[in-house]
mmCIF file of C-alpha atoms and ligand atoms in Angstrom:
data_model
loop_
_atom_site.group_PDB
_atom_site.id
_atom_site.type_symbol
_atom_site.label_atom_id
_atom_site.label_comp_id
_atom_site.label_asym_id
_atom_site.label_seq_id
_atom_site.Cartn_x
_atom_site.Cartn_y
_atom_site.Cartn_z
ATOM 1 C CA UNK A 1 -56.635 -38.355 19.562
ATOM 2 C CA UNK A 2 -53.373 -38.521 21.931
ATOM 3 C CA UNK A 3 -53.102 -41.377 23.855
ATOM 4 C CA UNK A 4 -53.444 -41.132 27.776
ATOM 5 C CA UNK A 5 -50.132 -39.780 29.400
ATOM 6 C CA UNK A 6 -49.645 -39.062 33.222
ATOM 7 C CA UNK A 7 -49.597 -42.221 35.254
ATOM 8 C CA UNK A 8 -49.460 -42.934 39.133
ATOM 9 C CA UNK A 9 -48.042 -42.244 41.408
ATOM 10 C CA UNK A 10 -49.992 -38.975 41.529
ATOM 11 C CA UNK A 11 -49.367 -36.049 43.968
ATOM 12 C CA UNK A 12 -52.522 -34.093 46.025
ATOM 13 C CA UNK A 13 -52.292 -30.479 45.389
ATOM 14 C CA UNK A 14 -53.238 -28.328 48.172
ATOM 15 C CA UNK A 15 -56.345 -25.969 47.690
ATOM 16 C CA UNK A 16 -57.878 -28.503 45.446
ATOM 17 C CA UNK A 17 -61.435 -29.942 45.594
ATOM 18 C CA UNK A 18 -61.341 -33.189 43.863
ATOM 19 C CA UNK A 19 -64.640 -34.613 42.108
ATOM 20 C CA UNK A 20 -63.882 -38.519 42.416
ATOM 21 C CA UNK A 21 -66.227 -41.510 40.735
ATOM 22 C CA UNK A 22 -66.089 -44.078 43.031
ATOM 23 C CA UNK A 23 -67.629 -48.225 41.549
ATOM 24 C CA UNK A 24 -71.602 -48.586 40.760
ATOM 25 C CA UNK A 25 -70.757 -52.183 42.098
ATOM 26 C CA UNK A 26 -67.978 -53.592 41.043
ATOM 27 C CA UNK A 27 -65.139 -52.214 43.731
ATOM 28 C CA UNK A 28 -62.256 -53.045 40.982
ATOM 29 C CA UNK A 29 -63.561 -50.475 38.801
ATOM 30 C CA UNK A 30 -62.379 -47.471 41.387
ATOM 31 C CA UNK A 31 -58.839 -46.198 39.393
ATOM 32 C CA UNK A 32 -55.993 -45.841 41.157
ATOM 33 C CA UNK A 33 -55.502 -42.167 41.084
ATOM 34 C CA UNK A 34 -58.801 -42.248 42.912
ATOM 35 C CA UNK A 35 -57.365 -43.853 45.688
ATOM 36 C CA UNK A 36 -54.316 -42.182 45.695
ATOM 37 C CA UNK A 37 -56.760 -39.252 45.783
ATOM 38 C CA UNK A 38 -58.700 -40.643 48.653
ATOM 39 C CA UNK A 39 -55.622 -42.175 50.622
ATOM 40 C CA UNK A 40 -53.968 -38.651 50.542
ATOM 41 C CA UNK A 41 -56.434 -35.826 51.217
ATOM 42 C CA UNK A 42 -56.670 -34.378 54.186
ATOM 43 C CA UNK A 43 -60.883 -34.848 54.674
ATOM 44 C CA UNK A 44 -63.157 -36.619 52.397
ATOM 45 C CA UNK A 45 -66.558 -35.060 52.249
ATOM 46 C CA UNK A 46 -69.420 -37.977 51.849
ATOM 47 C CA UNK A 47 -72.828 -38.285 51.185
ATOM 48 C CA UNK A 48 -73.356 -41.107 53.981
ATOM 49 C CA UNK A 49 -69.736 -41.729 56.059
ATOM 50 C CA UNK A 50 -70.924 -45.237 56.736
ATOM 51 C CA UNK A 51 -71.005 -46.414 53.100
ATOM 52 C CA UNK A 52 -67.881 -44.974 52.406
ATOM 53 C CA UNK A 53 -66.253 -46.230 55.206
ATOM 54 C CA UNK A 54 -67.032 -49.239 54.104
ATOM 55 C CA UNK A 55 -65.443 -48.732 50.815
ATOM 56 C CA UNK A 56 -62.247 -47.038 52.376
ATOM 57 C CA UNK A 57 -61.830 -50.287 54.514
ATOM 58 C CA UNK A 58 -61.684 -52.619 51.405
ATOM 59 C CA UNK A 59 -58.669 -50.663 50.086
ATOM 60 C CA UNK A 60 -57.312 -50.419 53.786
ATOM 61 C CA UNK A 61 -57.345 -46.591 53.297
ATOM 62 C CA UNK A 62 -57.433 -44.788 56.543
ATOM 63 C CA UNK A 63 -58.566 -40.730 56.312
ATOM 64 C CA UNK A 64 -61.039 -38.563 57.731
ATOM 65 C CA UNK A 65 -64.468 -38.325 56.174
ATOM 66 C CA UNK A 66 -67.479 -35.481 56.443
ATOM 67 C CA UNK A 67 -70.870 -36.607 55.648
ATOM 68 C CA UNK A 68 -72.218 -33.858 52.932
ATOM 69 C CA UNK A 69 -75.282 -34.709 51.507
ATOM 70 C CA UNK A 70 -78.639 -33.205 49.593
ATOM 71 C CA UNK A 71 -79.748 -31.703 53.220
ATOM 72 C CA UNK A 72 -76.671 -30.077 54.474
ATOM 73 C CA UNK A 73 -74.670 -28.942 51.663
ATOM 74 C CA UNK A 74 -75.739 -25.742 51.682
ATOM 75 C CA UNK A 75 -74.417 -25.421 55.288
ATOM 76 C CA UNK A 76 -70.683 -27.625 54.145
ATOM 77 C CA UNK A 77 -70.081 -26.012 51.087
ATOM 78 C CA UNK A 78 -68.969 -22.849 53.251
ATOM 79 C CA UNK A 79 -67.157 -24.957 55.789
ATOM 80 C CA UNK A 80 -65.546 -26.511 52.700
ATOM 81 C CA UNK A 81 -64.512 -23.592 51.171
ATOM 82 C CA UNK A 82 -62.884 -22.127 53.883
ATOM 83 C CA UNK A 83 -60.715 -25.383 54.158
ATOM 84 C CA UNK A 84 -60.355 -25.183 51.114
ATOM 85 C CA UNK A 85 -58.858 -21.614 51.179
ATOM 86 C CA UNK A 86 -56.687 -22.060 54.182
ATOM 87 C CA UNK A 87 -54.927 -24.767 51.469
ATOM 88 C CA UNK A 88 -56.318 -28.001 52.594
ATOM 89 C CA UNK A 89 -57.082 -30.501 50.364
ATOM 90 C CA UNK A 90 -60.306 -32.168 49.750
ATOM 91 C CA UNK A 91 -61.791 -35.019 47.625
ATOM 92 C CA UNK A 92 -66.341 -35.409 47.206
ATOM 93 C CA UNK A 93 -67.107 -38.605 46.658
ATOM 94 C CA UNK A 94 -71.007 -40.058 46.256
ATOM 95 C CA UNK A 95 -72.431 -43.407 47.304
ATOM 96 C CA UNK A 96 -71.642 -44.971 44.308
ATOM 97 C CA UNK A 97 -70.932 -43.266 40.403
ATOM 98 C CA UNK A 98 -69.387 -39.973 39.507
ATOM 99 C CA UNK A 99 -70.564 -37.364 42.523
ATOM 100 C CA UNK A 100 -73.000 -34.264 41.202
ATOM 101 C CA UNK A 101 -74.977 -36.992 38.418
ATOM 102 C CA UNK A 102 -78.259 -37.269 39.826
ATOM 103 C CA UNK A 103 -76.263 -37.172 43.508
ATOM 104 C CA UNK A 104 -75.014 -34.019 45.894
ATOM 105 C CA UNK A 105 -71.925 -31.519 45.156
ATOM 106 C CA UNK A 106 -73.650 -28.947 42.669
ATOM 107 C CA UNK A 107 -73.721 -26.329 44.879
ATOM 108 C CA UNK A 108 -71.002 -27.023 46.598
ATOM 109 C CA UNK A 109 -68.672 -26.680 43.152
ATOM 110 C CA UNK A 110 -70.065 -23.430 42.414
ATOM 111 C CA UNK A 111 -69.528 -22.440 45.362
ATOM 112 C CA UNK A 112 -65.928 -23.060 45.182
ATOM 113 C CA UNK A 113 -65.713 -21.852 41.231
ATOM 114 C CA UNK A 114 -66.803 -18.881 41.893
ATOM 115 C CA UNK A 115 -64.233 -18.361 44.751
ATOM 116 C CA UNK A 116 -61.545 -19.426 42.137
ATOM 117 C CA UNK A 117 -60.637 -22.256 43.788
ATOM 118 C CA UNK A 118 -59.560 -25.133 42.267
ATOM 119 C CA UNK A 119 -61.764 -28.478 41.225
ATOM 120 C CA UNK A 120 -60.457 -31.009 39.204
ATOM 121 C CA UNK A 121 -62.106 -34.421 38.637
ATOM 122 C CA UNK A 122 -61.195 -37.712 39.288
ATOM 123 C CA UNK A 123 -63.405 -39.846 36.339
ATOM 124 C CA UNK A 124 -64.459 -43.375 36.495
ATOM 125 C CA UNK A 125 -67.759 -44.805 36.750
ATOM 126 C CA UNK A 126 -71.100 -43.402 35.911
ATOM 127 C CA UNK A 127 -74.302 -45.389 35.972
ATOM 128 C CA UNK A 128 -75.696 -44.028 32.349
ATOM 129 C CA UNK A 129 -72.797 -43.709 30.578
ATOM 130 C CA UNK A 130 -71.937 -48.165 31.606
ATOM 131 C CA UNK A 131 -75.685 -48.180 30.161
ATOM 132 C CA UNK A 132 -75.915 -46.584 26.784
ATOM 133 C CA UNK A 133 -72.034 -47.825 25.831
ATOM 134 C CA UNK A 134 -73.755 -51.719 26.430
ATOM 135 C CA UNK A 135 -77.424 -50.637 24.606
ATOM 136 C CA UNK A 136 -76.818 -50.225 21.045
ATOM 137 C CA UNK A 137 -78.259 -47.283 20.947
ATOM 138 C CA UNK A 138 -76.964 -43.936 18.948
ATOM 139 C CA UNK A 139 -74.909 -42.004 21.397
ATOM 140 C CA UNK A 140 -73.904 -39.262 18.625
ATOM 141 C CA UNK A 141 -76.590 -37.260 21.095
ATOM 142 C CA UNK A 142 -78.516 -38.304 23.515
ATOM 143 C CA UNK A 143 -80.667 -37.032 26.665
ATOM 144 C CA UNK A 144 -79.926 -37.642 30.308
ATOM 145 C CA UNK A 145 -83.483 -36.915 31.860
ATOM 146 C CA UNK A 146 -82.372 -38.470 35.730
ATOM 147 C CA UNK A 147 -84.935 -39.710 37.958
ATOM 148 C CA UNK A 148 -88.213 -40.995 36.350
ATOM 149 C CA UNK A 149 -91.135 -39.359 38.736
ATOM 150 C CA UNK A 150 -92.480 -42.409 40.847
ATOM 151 C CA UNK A 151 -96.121 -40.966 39.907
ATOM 152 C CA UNK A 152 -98.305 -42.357 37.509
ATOM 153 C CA UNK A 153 -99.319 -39.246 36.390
ATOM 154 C CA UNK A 154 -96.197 -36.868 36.611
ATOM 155 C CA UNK A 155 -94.344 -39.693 34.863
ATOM 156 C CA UNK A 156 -96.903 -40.039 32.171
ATOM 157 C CA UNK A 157 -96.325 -36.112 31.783
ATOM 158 C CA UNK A 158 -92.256 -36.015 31.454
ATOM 159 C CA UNK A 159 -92.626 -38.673 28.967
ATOM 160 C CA UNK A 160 -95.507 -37.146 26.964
ATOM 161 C CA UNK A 161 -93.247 -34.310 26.837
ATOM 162 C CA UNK A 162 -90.108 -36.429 25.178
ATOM 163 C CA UNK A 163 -92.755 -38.085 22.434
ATOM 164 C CA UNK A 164 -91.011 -36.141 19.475
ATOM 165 C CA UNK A 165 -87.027 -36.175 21.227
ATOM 166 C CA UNK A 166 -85.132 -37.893 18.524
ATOM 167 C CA UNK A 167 -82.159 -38.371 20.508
ATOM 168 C CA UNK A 168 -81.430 -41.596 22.889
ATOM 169 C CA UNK A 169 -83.066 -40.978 26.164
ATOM 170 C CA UNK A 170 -81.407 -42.585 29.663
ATOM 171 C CA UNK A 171 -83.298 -42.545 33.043
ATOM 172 C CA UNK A 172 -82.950 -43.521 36.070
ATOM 173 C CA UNK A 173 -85.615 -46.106 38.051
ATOM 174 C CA UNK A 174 -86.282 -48.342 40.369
ATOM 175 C CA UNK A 175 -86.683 -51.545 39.210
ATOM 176 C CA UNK A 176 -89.684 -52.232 41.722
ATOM 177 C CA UNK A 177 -91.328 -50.014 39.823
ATOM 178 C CA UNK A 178 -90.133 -51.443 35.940
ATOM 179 C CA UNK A 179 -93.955 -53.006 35.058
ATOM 180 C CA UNK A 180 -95.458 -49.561 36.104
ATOM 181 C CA UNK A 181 -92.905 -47.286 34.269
ATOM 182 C CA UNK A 182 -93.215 -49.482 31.212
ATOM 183 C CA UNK A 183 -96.727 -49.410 31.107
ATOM 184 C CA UNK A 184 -96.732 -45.457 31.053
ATOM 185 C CA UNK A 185 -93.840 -45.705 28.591
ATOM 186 C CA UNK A 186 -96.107 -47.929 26.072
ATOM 187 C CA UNK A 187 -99.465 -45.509 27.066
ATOM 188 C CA UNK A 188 -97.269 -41.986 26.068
ATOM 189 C CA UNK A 189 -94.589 -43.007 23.785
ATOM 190 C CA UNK A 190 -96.115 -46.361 21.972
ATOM 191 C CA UNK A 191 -95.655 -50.033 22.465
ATOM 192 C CA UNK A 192 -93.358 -50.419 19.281
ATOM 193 C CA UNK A 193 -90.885 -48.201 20.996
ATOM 194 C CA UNK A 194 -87.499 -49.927 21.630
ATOM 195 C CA UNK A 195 -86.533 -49.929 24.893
ATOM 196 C CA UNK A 196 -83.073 -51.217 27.199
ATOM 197 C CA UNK A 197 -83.060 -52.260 30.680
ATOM 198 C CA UNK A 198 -79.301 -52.499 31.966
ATOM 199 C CA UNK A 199 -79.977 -53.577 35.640
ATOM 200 C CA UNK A 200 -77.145 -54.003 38.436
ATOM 201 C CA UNK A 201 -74.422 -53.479 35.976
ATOM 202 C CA UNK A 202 -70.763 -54.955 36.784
ATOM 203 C CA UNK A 203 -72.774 -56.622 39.763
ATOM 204 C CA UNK A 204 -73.590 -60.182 40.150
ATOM 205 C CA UNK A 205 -77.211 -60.462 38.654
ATOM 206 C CA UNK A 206 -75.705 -57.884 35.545
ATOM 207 C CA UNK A 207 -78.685 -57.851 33.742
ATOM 208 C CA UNK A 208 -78.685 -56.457 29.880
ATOM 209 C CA UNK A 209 -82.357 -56.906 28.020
ATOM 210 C CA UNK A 210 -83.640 -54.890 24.981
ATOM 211 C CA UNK A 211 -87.099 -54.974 23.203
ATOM 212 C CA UNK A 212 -90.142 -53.201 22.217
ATOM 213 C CA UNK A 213 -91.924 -51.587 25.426
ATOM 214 C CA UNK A 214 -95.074 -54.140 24.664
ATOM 215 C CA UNK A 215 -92.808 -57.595 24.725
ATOM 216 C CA UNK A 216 -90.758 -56.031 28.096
ATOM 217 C CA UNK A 217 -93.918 -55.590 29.664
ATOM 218 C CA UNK A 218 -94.016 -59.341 29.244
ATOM 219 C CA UNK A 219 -91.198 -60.292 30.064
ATOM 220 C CA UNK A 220 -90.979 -58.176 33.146
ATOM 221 C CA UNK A 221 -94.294 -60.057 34.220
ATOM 222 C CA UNK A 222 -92.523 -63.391 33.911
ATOM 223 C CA UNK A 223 -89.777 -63.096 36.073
ATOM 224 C CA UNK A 224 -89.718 -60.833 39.371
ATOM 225 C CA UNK A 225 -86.010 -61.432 39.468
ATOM 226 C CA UNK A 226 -86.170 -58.562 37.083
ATOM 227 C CA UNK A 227 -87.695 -55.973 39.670
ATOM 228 C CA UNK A 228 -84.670 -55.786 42.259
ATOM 229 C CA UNK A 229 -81.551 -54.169 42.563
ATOM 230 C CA UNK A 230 -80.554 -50.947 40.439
ATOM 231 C CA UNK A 231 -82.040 -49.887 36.883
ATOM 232 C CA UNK A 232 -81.245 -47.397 33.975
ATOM 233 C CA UNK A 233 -83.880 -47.328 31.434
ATOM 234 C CA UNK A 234 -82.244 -45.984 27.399
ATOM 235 C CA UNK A 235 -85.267 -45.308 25.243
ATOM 236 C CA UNK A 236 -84.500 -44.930 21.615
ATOM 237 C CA UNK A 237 -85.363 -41.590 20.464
ATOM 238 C CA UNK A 238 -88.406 -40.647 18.162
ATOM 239 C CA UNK A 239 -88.087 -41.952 14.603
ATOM 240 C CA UNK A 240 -89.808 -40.224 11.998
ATOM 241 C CA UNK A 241 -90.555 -43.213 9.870
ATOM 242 C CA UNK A 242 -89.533 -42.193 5.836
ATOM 243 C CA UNK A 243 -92.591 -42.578 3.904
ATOM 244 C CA UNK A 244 -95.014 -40.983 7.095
ATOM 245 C CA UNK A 245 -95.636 -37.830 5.321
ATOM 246 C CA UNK A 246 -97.926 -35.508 7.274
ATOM 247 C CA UNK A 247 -100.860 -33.689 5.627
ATOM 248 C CA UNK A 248 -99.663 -30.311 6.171
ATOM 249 C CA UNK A 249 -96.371 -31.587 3.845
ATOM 250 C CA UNK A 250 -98.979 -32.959 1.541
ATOM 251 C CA UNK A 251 -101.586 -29.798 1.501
ATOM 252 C CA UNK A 252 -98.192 -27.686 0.938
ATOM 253 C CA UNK A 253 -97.027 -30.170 -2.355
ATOM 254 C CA UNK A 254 -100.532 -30.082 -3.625
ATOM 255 C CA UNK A 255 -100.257 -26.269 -3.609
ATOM 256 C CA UNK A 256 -96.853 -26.141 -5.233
ATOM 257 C CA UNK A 257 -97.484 -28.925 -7.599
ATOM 258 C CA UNK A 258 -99.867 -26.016 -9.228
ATOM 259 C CA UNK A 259 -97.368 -23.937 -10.458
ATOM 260 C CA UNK A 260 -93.970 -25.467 -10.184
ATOM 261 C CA UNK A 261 -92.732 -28.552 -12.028
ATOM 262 C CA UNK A 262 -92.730 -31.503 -9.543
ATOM 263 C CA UNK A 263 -88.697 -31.463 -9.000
ATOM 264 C CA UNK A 264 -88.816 -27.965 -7.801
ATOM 265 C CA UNK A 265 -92.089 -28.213 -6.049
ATOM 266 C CA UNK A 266 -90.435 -31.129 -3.585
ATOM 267 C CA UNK A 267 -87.296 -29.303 -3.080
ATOM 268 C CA UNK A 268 -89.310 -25.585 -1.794
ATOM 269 C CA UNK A 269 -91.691 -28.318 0.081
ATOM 270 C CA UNK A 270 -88.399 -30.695 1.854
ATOM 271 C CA UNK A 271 -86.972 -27.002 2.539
ATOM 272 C CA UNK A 272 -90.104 -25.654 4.193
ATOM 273 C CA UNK A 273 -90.453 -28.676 6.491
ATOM 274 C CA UNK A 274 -86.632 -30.178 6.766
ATOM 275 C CA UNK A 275 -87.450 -33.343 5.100
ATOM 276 C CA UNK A 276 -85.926 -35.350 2.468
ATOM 277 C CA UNK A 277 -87.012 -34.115 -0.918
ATOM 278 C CA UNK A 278 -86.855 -37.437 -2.766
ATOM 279 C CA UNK A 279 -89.015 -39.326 -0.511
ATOM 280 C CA UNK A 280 -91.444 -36.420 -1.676
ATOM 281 C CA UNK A 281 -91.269 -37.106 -5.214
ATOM 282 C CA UNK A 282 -93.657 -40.271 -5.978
ATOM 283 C CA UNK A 283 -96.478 -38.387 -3.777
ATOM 284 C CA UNK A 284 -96.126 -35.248 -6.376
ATOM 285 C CA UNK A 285 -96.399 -37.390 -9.084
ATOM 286 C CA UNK A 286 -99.606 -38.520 -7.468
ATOM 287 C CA UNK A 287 -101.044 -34.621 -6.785
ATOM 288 C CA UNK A 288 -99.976 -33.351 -10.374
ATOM 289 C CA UNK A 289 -103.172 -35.388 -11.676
ATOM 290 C CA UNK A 290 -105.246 -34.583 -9.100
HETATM 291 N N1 SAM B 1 -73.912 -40.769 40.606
HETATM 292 C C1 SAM B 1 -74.368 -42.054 40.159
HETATM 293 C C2 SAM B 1 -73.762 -42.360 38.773
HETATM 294 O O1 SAM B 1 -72.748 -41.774 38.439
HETATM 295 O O2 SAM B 1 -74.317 -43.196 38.067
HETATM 296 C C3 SAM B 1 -75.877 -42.141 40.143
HETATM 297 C C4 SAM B 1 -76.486 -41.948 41.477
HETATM 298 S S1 SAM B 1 -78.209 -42.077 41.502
HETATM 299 C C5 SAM B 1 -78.572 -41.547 43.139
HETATM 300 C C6 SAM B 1 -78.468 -43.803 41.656
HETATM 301 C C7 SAM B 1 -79.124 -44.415 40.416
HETATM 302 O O3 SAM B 1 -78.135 -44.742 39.448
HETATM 303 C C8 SAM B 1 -79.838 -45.736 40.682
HETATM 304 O O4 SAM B 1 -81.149 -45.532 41.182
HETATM 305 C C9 SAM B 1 -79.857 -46.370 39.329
HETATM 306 O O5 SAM B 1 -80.881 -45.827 38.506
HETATM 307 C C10 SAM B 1 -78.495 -45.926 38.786
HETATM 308 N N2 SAM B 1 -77.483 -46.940 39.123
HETATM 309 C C11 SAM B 1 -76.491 -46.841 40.027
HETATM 310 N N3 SAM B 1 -75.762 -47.960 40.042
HETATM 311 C C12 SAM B 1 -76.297 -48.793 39.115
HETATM 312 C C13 SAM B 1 -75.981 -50.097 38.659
HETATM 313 N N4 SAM B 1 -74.982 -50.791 39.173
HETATM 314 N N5 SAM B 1 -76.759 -50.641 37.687
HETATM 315 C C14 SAM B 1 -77.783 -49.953 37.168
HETATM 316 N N6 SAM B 1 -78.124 -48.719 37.567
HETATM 317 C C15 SAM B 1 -77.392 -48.142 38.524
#
């Protein structure tokens, strides 16, 4: 892997939409080519001008902003364009995070992609990605499912769905809602399931707790400091415990077992059903004097 190699101070190119991750909390995490970035556009498009103002006045950067957000973009993304294509320059930022992840600017870069023009991203922080690099989780693969459904029942649903996912799952929530989200998580998915809460990360109250879905329950319960602020939820993904053997693997052995010597009879069976053929072997042992 090549080590990084352009550094500041970097240059705005005109024509250029630039996707820039702005702090989840912690304003020293903004880069500085995202303020160059911000400092030197000529508009800044914003899903609330207020909050960003805000933001632009702790780094004393003065620019224009444009509030685009879930209800208008539709409407700005044309407007944008054609600034855009008269070779203005424009940065999207979000509230907080990388703009587009569970936040506005989807449309509005395909818009602009499929004009041709130019997008280029300015990376930095991202809400799940600060949460499964502190979890301990596998992130080989894993599952970004966004917003949790604040219903009982459409939550129960998207999680019933994800009982067999294998991979690392990462949600967003609301921590006012934690007890009831964990309760459906231990009714769908089980109350052994192992479970991270990263709350308000890089803020003050940074908040990092893992455990079965039963014990956070608990502990959720115990303290309602726990039930404020900003939440991602990583679920570990579904396990397939070694010696669980299911009884269509075990009807299909006994079957085998008939005619085929118990070495081959695992390996057609661990074929048929993508398991492990040795963990098969003491159970065919078991059938052949049945
Ligand atoms: N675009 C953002 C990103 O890159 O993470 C996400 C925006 S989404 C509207 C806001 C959600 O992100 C929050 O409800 C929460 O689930 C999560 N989030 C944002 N900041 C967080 C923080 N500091 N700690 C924990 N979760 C956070």
């Amino acid at each position: 892997m090549s080590a990084p190699s352009q550094t500041s101070p970097c240059n705005v190119n005109g024509g250029t939409l630039y996707i820039v991750a702005t702090p989840i909390g912690n304003l020293a995490d903004i880069s500085q080519r995202a303020l160059d970035i911000l400092a030197q556009v000529d508009v800044i498009a914003c899903e609330d001008t207020r909050h960003t103002q805000k933001l632009l006045n702790n780094f004393s950067i003065k620019n224009k902003t444009l509030s685009m957000h879930d209800h208008n973009e539709r409407q700005r993304q044309e407007y944008i364009a054609e600034l855009l294509q008269q070779g203005k320059s424009i940065a999207l930022v979000s509230d907080a995070g990388t703009p587009l992840i569970s936040d506005p600017g989807f449309h509005l870069v395909r818009h602009c992609r499929s004009l041709g023009l130019k997008v280029s991203p300015i990376p930095g922080a991202c809400a799940a990605i600060a949460a499964l690099s502190v979890a301990g989780m596998p992130t080989d693969r894993f599952t970004f499912e966004g917003f949790l459904p604040s219903k009982s029942t459409a939550r129960k649903t998207t999680l019933t769905n994800l009982v067999n996912e294998p991979r690392t799952m990462v949600f967003y929530d609301a921590p006012r809602r934690a007890i009831d989200t964990i309760t459906d998580i231990v009714a769908t998915l089980g109350g052994d399931r192992y479970v991270v809460i990263c709350r308000e990360l890089t803020k003050t109250f940074e908040t990092i707790h893992s455990d079965s879905a039963e014990n956070l329950l608990n502990w959720l319960s115990e303290d309602s400091n726990q039930l404020k602020g900003e939440m991602v939820l990583i679920i570990e993904g579904y396990q397939q415990v070694p010696n669980e053997i299911s009884a269509d693997v075990t009807a299909t052995l006994k079957l085998l077992i008939k005619e085929l010597p118990p070495k081959k009879a695992c390996a057609i069976t661990a074929e048929i059903y993508g398991i492990k053929k040795n963990v098969l072997y003491d159970l065919a042992l078991s059938l052949k004097d049945c």
